[in-house]
């Protein structure tokens, strides 16, 4: 059998096994995608608070009832948009962290990839940070869960550094990870107000990472 046929068979089998949506389910999926696209655009344009369900529905070309049929409230809709974007950012971060290098180099590469993957959505990032100060406990929990793959990847990279002997055996990995993540998030403010691009944010973060890790390096 030709090799090309062997290569395509798994994909064909997967497609055959994938559950097919009926017309109603497919329509619901399309509606959800349209609502999320309209919400993303409006959150990026106005921020979280000024964006209303009524205007999101109008942007999607449907009724508010159609929005509420898919999302309980604006907070849940915002979290769905955030989670979708974070999947893309997390994939870029994880891929870059897997590259060879010392701990600082890997972290800088990974978080730089995250900057580049999210920079075109800077207004939405601003909305995320602003909302983080004033949100219900349930929304805060969802946000932390959505961010867990990213913060966890940073902590895992630091743990690798400890295991390899590059960082001190007693290094406080959770604290180091928290400091690095906070520096990463803070640099978006530079982008928003000082015009920094992703490359400049990455360069600055590289200096921050080196300073943070300086006291934790094995002697």
PDB file of N, CA, C and O in Angstrom, residues 82-112:
ATOM      1  N   UNK A  82     -11.734  35.060  27.163  1.00  0.00           N
ATOM      2  CA  UNK A  82     -10.403  35.010  27.742  1.00  0.00           C
ATOM      3  C   UNK A  82      -9.803  33.610  27.622  1.00  0.00           C
ATOM      4  O   UNK A  82      -8.644  33.442  27.229  1.00  0.00           O
ATOM      5  N   UNK A  83     -10.587  32.601  27.963  1.00  0.00           N
ATOM      6  CA  UNK A  83     -10.092  31.231  27.922  1.00  0.00           C
ATOM      7  C   UNK A  83      -9.680  30.834  26.507  1.00  0.00           C
ATOM      8  O   UNK A  83      -8.659  30.162  26.310  1.00  0.00           O
ATOM      9  N   UNK A  84     -10.460  31.248  25.525  1.00  0.00           N
ATOM     10  CA  UNK A  84     -10.142  30.927  24.133  1.00  0.00           C
ATOM     11  C   UNK A  84      -8.830  31.571  23.718  1.00  0.00           C
ATOM     12  O   UNK A  84      -7.983  30.926  23.074  1.00  0.00           O
ATOM     13  N   UNK A  85      -8.623  32.829  24.076  1.00  0.00           N
ATOM     14  CA  UNK A  85      -7.383  33.510  23.724  1.00  0.00           C
ATOM     15  C   UNK A  85      -6.196  32.930  24.476  1.00  0.00           C
ATOM     16  O   UNK A  85      -5.089  32.816  23.930  1.00  0.00           O
ATOM     17  N   UNK A  86      -6.411  32.548  25.740  1.00  0.00           N
ATOM     18  CA  UNK A  86      -5.313  32.011  26.530  1.00  0.00           C
ATOM     19  C   UNK A  86      -4.854  30.648  26.031  1.00  0.00           C
ATOM     20  O   UNK A  86      -3.698  30.281  26.226  1.00  0.00           O
ATOM     21  N   UNK A  87      -5.730  29.904  25.390  1.00  0.00           N
ATOM     22  CA  UNK A  87      -5.317  28.629  24.797  1.00  0.00           C
ATOM     23  C   UNK A  87      -4.247  28.861  23.743  1.00  0.00           C
ATOM     24  O   UNK A  87      -3.260  28.130  23.663  1.00  0.00           O
ATOM     25  N   UNK A  88      -4.446  29.876  22.927  1.00  0.00           N
ATOM     26  CA  UNK A  88      -3.472  30.210  21.885  1.00  0.00           C
ATOM     27  C   UNK A  88      -2.160  30.703  22.489  1.00  0.00           C
ATOM     28  O   UNK A  88      -1.067  30.283  22.083  1.00  0.00           O
ATOM     29  N   UNK A  89      -2.255  31.562  23.509  1.00  0.00           N
ATOM     30  CA  UNK A  89      -1.062  32.093  24.156  1.00  0.00           C
ATOM     31  C   UNK A  89      -0.312  30.977  24.882  1.00  0.00           C
ATOM     32  O   UNK A  89       0.922  30.897  24.833  1.00  0.00           O
ATOM     33  N   UNK A  90      -1.055  30.101  25.542  1.00  0.00           N
ATOM     34  CA  UNK A  90      -0.443  28.990  26.274  1.00  0.00           C
ATOM     35  C   UNK A  90       0.307  28.058  25.335  1.00  0.00           C
ATOM     36  O   UNK A  90       1.392  27.560  25.664  1.00  0.00           O
ATOM     37  N   UNK A  91      -0.249  27.814  24.153  1.00  0.00           N
ATOM     38  CA  UNK A  91       0.412  26.942  23.179  1.00  0.00           C
ATOM     39  C   UNK A  91       1.741  27.547  22.733  1.00  0.00           C
ATOM     40  O   UNK A  91       2.759  26.843  22.628  1.00  0.00           O
ATOM     41  N   UNK A  92       1.756  28.863  22.496  1.00  0.00           N
ATOM     42  CA  UNK A  92       2.993  29.542  22.088  1.00  0.00           C
ATOM     43  C   UNK A  92       4.021  29.508  23.205  1.00  0.00           C
ATOM     44  O   UNK A  92       5.219  29.261  22.975  1.00  0.00           O
ATOM     45  N   UNK A  93       3.570  29.744  24.432  1.00  0.00           N
ATOM     46  CA  UNK A  93       4.457  29.727  25.598  1.00  0.00           C
ATOM     47  C   UNK A  93       5.080  28.349  25.792  1.00  0.00           C
ATOM     48  O   UNK A  93       6.301  28.216  25.950  1.00  0.00           O
ATOM     49  N   UNK A  94       4.256  27.327  25.768  1.00  0.00           N
ATOM     50  CA  UNK A  94       4.725  25.963  26.015  1.00  0.00           C
ATOM     51  C   UNK A  94       5.732  25.514  24.964  1.00  0.00           C
ATOM     52  O   UNK A  94       6.754  24.885  25.287  1.00  0.00           O
ATOM     53  N   UNK A  95       5.458  25.834  23.708  1.00  0.00           N
ATOM     54  CA  UNK A  95       6.370  25.449  22.635  1.00  0.00           C
ATOM     55  C   UNK A  95       7.736  26.101  22.807  1.00  0.00           C
ATOM     56  O   UNK A  95       8.782  25.456  22.645  1.00  0.00           O
ATOM     57  N   UNK A  96       7.747  27.395  23.157  1.00  0.00           N
ATOM     58  CA  UNK A  96       9.008  28.116  23.314  1.00  0.00           C
ATOM     59  C   UNK A  96       9.774  27.661  24.556  1.00  0.00           C
ATOM     60  O   UNK A  96      11.010  27.603  24.547  1.00  0.00           O
ATOM     61  N   UNK A  97       9.068  27.322  25.623  1.00  0.00           N
ATOM     62  CA  UNK A  97       9.728  26.862  26.839  1.00  0.00           C
ATOM     63  C   UNK A  97      10.454  25.533  26.632  1.00  0.00           C
ATOM     64  O   UNK A  97      11.388  25.205  27.365  1.00  0.00           O
ATOM     65  N   UNK A  98      10.017  24.771  25.640  1.00  0.00           N
ATOM     66  CA  UNK A  98      10.604  23.456  25.389  1.00  0.00           C
ATOM     67  C   UNK A  98      11.960  23.542  24.690  1.00  0.00           C
ATOM     68  O   UNK A  98      12.667  22.532  24.581  1.00  0.00           O
ATOM     69  N   UNK A  99      12.321  24.717  24.232  1.00  0.00           N
ATOM     70  CA  UNK A  99      13.605  24.866  23.546  1.00  0.00           C
ATOM     71  C   UNK A  99      14.756  24.730  24.545  1.00  0.00           C
ATOM     72  O   UNK A  99      14.612  25.048  25.720  1.00  0.00           O
ATOM     73  N   UNK A 100      15.917  24.259  24.098  1.00  0.00           N
ATOM     74  CA  UNK A 100      17.053  24.087  24.998  1.00  0.00           C
ATOM     75  C   UNK A 100      17.606  25.421  25.489  1.00  0.00           C
ATOM     76  O   UNK A 100      17.457  26.451  24.827  1.00  0.00           O
ATOM     77  N   UNK A 101      18.229  25.383  26.641  1.00  0.00           N
ATOM     78  CA  UNK A 101      18.830  26.587  27.206  1.00  0.00           C
ATOM     79  C   UNK A 101      18.774  26.570  28.716  1.00  0.00           C
ATOM     80  O   UNK A 101      18.166  25.673  29.317  1.00  0.00           O
ATOM     81  N   UNK A 102      19.421  27.546  29.350  1.00  0.00           N
ATOM     82  CA  UNK A 102      19.338  27.621  30.805  1.00  0.00           C
ATOM     83  C   UNK A 102      17.969  28.158  31.207  1.00  0.00           C
ATOM     84  O   UNK A 102      17.150  28.518  30.355  1.00  0.00           O
ATOM     85  N   UNK A 103      17.713  28.197  32.491  1.00  0.00           N
ATOM     86  CA  UNK A 103      16.379  28.556  32.976  1.00  0.00           C
ATOM     87  C   UNK A 103      15.961  29.951  32.531  1.00  0.00           C
ATOM     88  O   UNK A 103      14.836  30.143  32.045  1.00  0.00           O
ATOM     89  N   UNK A 104      16.862  30.925  32.670  1.00  0.00           N
ATOM     90  CA  UNK A 104      16.527  32.305  32.289  1.00  0.00           C
ATOM     91  C   UNK A 104      16.235  32.399  30.801  1.00  0.00           C
ATOM     92  O   UNK A 104      15.282  33.076  30.383  1.00  0.00           O
ATOM     93  N   UNK A 105      17.040  31.715  29.986  1.00  0.00           N
ATOM     94  CA  UNK A 105      16.848  31.754  28.534  1.00  0.00           C
ATOM     95  C   UNK A 105      15.510  31.138  28.139  1.00  0.00           C
ATOM     96  O   UNK A 105      14.779  31.671  27.293  1.00  0.00           O
ATOM     97  N   UNK A 106      15.170  30.013  28.747  1.00  0.00           N
ATOM     98  CA  UNK A 106      13.904  29.342  28.437  1.00  0.00           C
ATOM     99  C   UNK A 106      12.716  30.208  28.840  1.00  0.00           C
ATOM    100  O   UNK A 106      11.738  30.337  28.098  1.00  0.00           O
ATOM    101  N   UNK A 107      12.802  30.791  30.034  1.00  0.00           N
ATOM    102  CA  UNK A 107      11.696  31.626  30.504  1.00  0.00           C
ATOM    103  C   UNK A 107      11.520  32.858  29.620  1.00  0.00           C
ATOM    104  O   UNK A 107      10.393  33.233  29.274  1.00  0.00           O
ATOM    105  N   UNK A 108      12.639  33.482  29.250  1.00  0.00           N
ATOM    106  CA  UNK A 108      12.548  34.656  28.387  1.00  0.00           C
ATOM    107  C   UNK A 108      11.950  34.278  27.037  1.00  0.00           C
ATOM    108  O   UNK A 108      11.099  34.997  26.501  1.00  0.00           O
ATOM    109  N   UNK A 109      12.372  33.134  26.474  1.00  0.00           N
ATOM    110  CA  UNK A 109      11.839  32.696  25.180  1.00  0.00           C
ATOM    111  C   UNK A 109      10.342  32.406  25.276  1.00  0.00           C
ATOM    112  O   UNK A 109       9.557  32.800  24.406  1.00  0.00           O
ATOM    113  N   UNK A 110       9.938  31.717  26.345  1.00  0.00           N
ATOM    114  CA  UNK A 110       8.529  31.359  26.499  1.00  0.00           C
ATOM    115  C   UNK A 110       7.631  32.559  26.694  1.00  0.00           C
ATOM    116  O   UNK A 110       6.590  32.694  26.034  1.00  0.00           O
ATOM    117  N   UNK A 111       8.029  33.450  27.583  1.00  0.00           N
ATOM    118  CA  UNK A 111       7.192  34.611  27.865  1.00  0.00           C
ATOM    119  C   UNK A 111       7.241  35.634  26.736  1.00  0.00           C
ATOM    120  O   UNK A 111       6.271  36.358  26.505  1.00  0.00           O
ATOM    121  N   UNK A 112       8.348  35.662  26.007  1.00  0.00           N
ATOM    122  CA  UNK A 112       8.414  36.512  24.820  1.00  0.00           C
ATOM    123  C   UNK A 112       7.422  36.010  23.774  1.00  0.00           C
ATOM    124  O   UNK A 112       6.719  36.804  23.130  1.00  0.00           O
TER     125      UNK A 112
END
